Coordinates of C-alpha atoms in Angstrom, one line a residue:
X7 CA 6.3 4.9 -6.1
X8 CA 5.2 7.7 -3.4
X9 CA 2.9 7.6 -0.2
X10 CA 1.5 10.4 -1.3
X11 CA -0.9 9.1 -3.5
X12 CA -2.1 6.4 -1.5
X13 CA -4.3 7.3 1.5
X14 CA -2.5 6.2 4.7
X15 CA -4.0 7.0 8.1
X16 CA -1.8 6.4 10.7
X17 CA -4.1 5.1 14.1
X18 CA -2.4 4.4 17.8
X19 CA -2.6 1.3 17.0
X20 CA -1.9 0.7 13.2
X21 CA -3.0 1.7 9.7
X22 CA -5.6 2.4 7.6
X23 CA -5.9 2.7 3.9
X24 CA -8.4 2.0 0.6
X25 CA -8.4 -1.0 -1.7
X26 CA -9.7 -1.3 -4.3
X27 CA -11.0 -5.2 -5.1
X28 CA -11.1 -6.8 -8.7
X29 CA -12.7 -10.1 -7.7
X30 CA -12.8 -13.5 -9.7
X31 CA -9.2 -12.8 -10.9
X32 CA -6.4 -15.4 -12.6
X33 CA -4.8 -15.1 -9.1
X34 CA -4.3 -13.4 -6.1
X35 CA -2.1 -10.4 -6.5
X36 CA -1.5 -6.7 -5.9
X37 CA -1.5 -4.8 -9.2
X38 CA -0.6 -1.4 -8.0
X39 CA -1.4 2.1 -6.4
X40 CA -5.2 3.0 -8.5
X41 CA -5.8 7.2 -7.5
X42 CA -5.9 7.0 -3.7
X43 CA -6.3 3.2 -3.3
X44 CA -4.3 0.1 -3.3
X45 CA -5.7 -2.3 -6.4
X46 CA -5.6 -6.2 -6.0
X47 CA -6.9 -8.8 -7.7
X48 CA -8.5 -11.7 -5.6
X49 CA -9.6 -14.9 -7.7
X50 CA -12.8 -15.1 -5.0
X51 CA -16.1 -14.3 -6.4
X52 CA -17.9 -11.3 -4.4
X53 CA -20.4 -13.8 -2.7
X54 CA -21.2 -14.4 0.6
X55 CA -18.7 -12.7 1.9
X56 CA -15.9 -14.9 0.4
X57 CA -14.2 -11.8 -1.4
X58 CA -13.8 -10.3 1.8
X59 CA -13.0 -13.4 3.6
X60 CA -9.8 -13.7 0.7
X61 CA -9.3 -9.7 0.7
X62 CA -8.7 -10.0 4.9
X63 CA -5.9 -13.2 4.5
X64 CA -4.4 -11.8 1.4
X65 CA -3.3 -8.7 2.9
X66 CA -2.3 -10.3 6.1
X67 CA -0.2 -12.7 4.2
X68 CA 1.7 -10.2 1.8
X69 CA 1.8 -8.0 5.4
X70 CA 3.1 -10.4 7.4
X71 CA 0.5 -10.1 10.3
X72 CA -2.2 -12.7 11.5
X73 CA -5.5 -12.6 10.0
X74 CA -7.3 -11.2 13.3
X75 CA -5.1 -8.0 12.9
X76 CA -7.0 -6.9 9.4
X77 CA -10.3 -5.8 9.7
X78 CA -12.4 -4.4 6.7
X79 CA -13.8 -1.0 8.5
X80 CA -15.8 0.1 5.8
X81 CA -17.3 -1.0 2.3
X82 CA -18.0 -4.8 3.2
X83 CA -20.6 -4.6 0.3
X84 CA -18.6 -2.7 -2.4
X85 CA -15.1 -3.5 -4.3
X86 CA -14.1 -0.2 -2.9
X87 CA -13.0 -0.9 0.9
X88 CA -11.0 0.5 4.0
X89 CA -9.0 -2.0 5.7
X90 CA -7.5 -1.3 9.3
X91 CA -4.6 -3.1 10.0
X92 CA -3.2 -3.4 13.6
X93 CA 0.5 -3.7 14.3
X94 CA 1.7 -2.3 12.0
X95 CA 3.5 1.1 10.5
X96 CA 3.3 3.3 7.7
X97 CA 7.2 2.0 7.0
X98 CA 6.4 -1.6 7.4
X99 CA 3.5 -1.5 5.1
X100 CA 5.4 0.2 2.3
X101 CA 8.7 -2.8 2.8
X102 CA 5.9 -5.5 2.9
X103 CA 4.9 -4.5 -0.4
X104 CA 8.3 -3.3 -1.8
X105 CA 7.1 0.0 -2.8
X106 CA 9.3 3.1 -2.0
X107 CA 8.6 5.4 0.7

């Protein structure tokens, strides 16, 4: 896979990209580059705020990072979202996620 589907922004201070959320899922997992957006799968309902809650420690965990460096920047109310992550580089987000670069 290519970076040049997926909508990277690279900030000062990290990166920001979509996702793309399918909630109440068999399990936790990332499923794959959907148009522009990363696609995972959370097994969280979207209610109060627990899909977000399990979208924010997901990606830290399968980044590497702590929790308080992902912050959903927009679409807390939609599956369709734009996560900032501090600390973090366009290279070390595609070897977190073994995808090619």
């Amino acid at each position: 896979m290519s970076d040049n589907l997926l909508d990277i922004r690279e900030l000062p201070d990290g990166i920001a990209f979509k996702v793309r959320v399918q909630p109440r899922a068999s399990k936790n997992m990332v499923v794959g580059i959907m148009g522009d957006c990363l696609k995972i799968k959370l097994t969280s309902p979207p209610v109060d705020g627990a899909a977000n809650a399990a979208c924010i420690a997901f990606i830290a965990s399968i980044l590497d990072v702590a929790k308080s460096s992902v912050v959903i920047i927009n679409g807390q109310n939609n599956r369709l979202k734009v996560i900032k992550v501090t600390g973090i580089d366009k290279k070390k987000f595609f070897t977190m996620l073994c995808l090619d670069i």
